[in-house]
mmCIF file of C-alpha atoms and ligand atoms in Angstrom:
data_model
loop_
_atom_site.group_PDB
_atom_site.id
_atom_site.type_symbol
_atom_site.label_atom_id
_atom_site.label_comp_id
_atom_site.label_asym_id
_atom_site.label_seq_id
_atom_site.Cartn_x
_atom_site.Cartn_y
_atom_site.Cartn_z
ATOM 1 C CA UNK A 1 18.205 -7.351 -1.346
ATOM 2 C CA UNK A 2 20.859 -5.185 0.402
ATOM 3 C CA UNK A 3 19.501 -1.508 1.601
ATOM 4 C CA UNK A 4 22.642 1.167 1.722
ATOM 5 C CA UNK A 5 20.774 3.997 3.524
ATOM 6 C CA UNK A 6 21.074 3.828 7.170
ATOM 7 C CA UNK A 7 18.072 6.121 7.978
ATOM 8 C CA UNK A 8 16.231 3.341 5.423
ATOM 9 C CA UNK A 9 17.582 0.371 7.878
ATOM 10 C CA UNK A 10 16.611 2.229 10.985
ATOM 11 C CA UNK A 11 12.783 2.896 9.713
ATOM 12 C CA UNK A 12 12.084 -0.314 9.026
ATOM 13 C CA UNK A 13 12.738 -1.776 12.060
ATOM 14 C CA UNK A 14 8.968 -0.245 11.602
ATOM 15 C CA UNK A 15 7.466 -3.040 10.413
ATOM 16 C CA UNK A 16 5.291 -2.861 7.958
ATOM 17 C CA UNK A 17 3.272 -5.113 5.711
ATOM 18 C CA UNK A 18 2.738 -4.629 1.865
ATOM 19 C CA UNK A 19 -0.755 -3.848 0.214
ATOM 20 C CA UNK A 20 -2.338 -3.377 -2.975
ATOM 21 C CA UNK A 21 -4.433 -0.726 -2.598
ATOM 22 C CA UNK A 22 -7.502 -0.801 -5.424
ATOM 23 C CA UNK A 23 -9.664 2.821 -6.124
ATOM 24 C CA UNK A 24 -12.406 2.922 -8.698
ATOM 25 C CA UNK A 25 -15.003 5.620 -9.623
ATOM 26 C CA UNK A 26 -17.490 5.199 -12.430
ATOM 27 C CA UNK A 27 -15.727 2.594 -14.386
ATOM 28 C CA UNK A 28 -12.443 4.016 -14.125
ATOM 29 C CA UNK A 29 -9.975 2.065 -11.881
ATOM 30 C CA UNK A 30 -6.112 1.464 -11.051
ATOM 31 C CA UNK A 31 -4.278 -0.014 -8.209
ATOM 32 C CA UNK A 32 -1.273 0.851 -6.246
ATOM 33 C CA UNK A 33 1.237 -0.534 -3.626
ATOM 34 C CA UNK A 34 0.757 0.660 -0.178
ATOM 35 C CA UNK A 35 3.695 -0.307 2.613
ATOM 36 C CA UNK A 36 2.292 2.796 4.363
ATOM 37 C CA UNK A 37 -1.058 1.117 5.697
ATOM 38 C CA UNK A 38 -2.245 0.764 9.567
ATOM 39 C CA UNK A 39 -5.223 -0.123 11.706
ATOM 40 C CA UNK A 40 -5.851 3.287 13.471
ATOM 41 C CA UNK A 41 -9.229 2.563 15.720
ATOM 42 C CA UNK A 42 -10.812 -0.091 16.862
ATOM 43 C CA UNK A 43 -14.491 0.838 17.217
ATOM 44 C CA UNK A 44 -15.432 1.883 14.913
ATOM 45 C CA UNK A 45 -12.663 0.158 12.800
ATOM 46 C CA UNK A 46 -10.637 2.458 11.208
ATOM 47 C CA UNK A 47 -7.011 2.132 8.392
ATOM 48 C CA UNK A 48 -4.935 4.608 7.046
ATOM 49 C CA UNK A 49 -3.150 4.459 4.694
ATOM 50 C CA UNK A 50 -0.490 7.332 3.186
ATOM 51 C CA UNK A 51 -1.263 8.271 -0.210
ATOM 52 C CA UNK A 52 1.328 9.681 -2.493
ATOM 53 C CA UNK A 53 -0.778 12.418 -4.095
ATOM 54 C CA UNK A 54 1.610 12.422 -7.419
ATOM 55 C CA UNK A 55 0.061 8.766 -7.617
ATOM 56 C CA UNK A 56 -2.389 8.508 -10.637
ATOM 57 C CA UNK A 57 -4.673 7.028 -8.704
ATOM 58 C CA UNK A 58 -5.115 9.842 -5.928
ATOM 59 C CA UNK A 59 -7.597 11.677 -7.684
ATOM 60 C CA UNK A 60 -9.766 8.553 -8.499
ATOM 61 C CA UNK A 61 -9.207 7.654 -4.758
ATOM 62 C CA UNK A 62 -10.588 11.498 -3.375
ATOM 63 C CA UNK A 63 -13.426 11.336 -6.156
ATOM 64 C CA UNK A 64 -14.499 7.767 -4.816
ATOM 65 C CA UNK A 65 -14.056 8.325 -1.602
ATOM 66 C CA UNK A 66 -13.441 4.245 -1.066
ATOM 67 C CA UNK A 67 -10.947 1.833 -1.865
ATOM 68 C CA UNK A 68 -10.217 -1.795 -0.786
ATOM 69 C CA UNK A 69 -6.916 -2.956 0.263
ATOM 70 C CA UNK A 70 -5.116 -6.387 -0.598
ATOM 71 C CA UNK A 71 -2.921 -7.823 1.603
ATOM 72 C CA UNK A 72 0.210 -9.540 -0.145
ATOM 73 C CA UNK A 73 1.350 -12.934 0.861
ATOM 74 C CA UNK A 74 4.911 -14.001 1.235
ATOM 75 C CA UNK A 75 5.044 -15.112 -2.418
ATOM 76 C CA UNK A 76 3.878 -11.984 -3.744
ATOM 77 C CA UNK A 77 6.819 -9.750 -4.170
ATOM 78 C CA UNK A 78 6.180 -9.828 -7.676
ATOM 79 C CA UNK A 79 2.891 -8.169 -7.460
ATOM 80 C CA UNK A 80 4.168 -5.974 -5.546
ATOM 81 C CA UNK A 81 6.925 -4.520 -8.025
ATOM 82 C CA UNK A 82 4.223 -4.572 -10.511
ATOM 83 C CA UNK A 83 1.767 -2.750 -8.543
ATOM 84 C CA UNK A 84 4.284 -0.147 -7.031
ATOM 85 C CA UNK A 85 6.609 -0.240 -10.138
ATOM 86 C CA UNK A 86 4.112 1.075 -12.759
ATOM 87 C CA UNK A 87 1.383 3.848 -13.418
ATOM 88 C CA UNK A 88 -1.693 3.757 -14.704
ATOM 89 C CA UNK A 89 -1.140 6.726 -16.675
ATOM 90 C CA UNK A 90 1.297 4.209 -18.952
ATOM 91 C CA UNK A 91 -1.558 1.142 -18.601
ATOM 92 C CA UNK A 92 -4.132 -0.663 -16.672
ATOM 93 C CA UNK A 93 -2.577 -2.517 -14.626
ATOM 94 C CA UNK A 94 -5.584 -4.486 -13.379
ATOM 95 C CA UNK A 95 -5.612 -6.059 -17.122
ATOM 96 C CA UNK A 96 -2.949 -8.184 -16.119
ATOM 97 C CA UNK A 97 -4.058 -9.909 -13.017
ATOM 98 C CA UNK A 98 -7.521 -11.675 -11.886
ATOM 99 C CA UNK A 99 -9.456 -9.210 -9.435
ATOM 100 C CA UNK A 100 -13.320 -8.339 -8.752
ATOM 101 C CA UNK A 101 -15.137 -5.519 -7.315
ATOM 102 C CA UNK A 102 -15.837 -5.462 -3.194
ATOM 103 C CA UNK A 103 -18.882 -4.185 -2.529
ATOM 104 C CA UNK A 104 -17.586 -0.416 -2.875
ATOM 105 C CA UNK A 105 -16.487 -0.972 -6.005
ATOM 106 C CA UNK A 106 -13.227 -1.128 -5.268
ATOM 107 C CA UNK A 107 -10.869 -3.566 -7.365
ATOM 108 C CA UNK A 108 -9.581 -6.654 -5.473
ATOM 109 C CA UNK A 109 -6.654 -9.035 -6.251
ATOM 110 C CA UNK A 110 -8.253 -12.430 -6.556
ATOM 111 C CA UNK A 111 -4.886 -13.654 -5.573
ATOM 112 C CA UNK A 112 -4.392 -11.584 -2.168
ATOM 113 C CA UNK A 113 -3.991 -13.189 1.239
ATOM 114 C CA UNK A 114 -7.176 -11.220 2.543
ATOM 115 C CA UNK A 115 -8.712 -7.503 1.690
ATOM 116 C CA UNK A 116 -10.555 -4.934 3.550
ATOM 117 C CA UNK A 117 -13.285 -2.594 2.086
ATOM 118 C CA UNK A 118 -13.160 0.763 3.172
ATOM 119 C CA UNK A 119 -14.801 3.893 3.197
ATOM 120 C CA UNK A 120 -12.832 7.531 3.513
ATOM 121 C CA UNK A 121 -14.280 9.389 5.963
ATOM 122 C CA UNK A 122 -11.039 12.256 6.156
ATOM 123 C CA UNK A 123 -7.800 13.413 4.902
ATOM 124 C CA UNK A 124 -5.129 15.169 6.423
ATOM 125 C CA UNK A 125 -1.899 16.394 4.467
ATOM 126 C CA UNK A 126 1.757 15.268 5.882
ATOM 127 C CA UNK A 127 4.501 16.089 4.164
ATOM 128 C CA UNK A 128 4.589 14.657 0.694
ATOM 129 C CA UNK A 129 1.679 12.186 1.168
ATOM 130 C CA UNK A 130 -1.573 12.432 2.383
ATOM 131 C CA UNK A 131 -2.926 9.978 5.091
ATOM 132 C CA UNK A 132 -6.405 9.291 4.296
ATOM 133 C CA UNK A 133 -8.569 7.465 7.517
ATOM 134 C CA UNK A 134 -10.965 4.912 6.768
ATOM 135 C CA UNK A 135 -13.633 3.402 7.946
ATOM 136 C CA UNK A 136 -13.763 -0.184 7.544
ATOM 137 C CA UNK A 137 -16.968 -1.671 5.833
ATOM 138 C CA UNK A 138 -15.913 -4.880 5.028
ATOM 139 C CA UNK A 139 -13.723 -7.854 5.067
ATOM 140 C CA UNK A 140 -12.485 -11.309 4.409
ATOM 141 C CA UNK A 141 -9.667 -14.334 3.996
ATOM 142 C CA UNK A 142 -9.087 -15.143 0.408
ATOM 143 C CA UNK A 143 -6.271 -17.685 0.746
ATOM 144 C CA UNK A 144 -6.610 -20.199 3.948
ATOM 145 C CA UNK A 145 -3.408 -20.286 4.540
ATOM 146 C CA UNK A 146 0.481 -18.118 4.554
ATOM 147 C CA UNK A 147 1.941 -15.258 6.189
ATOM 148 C CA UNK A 148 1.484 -11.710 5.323
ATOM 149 C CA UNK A 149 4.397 -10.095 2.974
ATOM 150 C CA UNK A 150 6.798 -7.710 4.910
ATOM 151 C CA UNK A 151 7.838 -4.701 3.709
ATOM 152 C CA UNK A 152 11.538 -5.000 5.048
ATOM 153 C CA UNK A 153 11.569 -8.702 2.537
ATOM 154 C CA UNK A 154 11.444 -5.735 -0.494
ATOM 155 C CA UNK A 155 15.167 -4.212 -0.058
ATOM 156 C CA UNK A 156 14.890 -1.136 -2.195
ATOM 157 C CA UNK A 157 12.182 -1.727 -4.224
ATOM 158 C CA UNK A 158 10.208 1.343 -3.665
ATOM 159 C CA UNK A 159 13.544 3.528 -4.699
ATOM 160 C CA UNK A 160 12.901 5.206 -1.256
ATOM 161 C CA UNK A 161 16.700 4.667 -0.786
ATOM 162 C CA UNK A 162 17.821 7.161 -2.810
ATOM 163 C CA UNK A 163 14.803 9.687 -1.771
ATOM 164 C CA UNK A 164 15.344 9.722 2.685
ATOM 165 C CA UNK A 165 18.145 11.667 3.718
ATOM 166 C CA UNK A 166 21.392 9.713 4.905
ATOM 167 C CA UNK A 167 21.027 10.961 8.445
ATOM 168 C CA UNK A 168 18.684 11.987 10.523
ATOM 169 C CA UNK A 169 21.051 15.216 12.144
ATOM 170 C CA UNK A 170 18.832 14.559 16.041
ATOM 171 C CA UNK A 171 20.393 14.610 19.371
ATOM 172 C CA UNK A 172 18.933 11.184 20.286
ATOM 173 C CA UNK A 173 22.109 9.738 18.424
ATOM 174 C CA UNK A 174 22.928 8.195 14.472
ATOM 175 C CA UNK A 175 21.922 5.799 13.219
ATOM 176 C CA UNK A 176 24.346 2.911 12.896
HETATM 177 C C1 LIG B 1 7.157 -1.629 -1.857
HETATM 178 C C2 LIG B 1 6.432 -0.356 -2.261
HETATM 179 C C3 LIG B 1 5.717 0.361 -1.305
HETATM 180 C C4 LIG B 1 5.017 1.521 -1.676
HETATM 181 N N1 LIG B 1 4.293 2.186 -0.712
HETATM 182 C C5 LIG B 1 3.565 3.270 -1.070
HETATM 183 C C6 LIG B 1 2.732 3.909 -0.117
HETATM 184 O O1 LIG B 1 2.623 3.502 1.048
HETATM 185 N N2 LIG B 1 2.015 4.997 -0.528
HETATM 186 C C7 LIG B 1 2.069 5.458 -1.825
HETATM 187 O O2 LIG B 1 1.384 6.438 -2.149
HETATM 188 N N3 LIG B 1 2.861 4.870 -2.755
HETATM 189 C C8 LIG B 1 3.592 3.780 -2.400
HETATM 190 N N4 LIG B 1 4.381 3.154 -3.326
HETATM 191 C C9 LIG B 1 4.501 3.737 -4.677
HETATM 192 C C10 LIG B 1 3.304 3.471 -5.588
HETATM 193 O O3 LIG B 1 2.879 2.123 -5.512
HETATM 194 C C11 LIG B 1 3.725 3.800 -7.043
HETATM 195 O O4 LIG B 1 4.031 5.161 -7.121
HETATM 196 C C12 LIG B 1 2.718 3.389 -8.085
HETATM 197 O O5 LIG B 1 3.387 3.369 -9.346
HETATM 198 C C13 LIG B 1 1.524 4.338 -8.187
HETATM 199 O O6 LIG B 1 0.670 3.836 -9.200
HETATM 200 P P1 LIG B 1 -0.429 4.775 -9.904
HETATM 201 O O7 LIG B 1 0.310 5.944 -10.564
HETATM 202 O O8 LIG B 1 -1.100 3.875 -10.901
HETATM 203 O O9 LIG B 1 -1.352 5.256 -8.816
HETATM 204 C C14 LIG B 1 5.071 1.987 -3.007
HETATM 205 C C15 LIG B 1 5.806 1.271 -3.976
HETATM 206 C C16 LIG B 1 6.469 0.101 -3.603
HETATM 207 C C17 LIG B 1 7.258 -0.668 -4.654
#
């Protein structure tokens, strides 16, 4: 998958993996891909993860105050699309794939390489997302083995080529 936008190219030499990011308050719930997720703390463990707040799933993540991320294995690009392609406010899109509740609540993909339960314990805007912190309250492996999906694998999947500017106009040089 070719990527035309050199400021595109030059952030993701940021690597970065690819998540499903599951939200669910009193039986409502959706899911959304994440690329925009890091460990920010180590004790106490702490994620972040930038939040889109145009996503439908923003308010059901800032009334919850939890979610659970899914971590995408290298034949997962599929889910991915799916999850980061589509909106709940056209469907559920957890109808269409196995999942179950971690212990917040939050939806899981059965099929992920490994999740992480989390509670939100602040918010801070930046720019046109919102990075919400985490604490982390839980954990596991679902699959025993494969890699972690990689964000750069995607090409332009997010549309994000057409959305960064073409150059970045800084003194420390273009990008190539
Ligand atoms: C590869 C990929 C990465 C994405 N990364 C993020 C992200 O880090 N943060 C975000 O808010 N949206 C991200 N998105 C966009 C959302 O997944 C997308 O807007 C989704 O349709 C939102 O679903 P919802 O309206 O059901 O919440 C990404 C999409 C793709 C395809």
């Amino acid at each position: 998958m070719s990527v035309k936008n050199p400021v595109k190219r030059l952030l993701m030499t940021l690597t970065q993996g690819v998540y499903v990011v599951g939200v669910g308050k009193d039986g409502l719930r959706d899911a959304f891909t994440a690329s925009s997720v890091m460990q920010v703390s180590m004790q106490p463990l702490m994620l972040a993860v930038a939040v889109n707040p145009a996503n439908a799933s923003y308010p059901l993540l800032a009334a919850g105050g939890v979610f659970a991320v899914s971590v995408l294995h290298s034949d997962q690009s599929a889910l991915a699309d799916f999850f980061g392609n589509r909106s709940a406010r056209d469907e559920d899109k957890l109808n269409a794939v196995p999942w179950h509740a971690a212990p917040s609540g939050s939806p899981i993909l059965d099929e992920g390489l490994s999740y992480f339960d989390c509670r939100v314990v602040a918010s801070h805007p930046a720019g046109d997302h919102v990075v919400v912190v985490a604490e982390l309250t839980g954990g596991a492996f679902l699959q025993e083995h494969g890699r972690p999906l990689r964000y750069e694998e995607l090409g332009n999947m997010d549309g994000s080529d057409e959305l960064l500017p073409d150059h970045l106009g800084t003194s420390g040089g273009e990008p190539p």
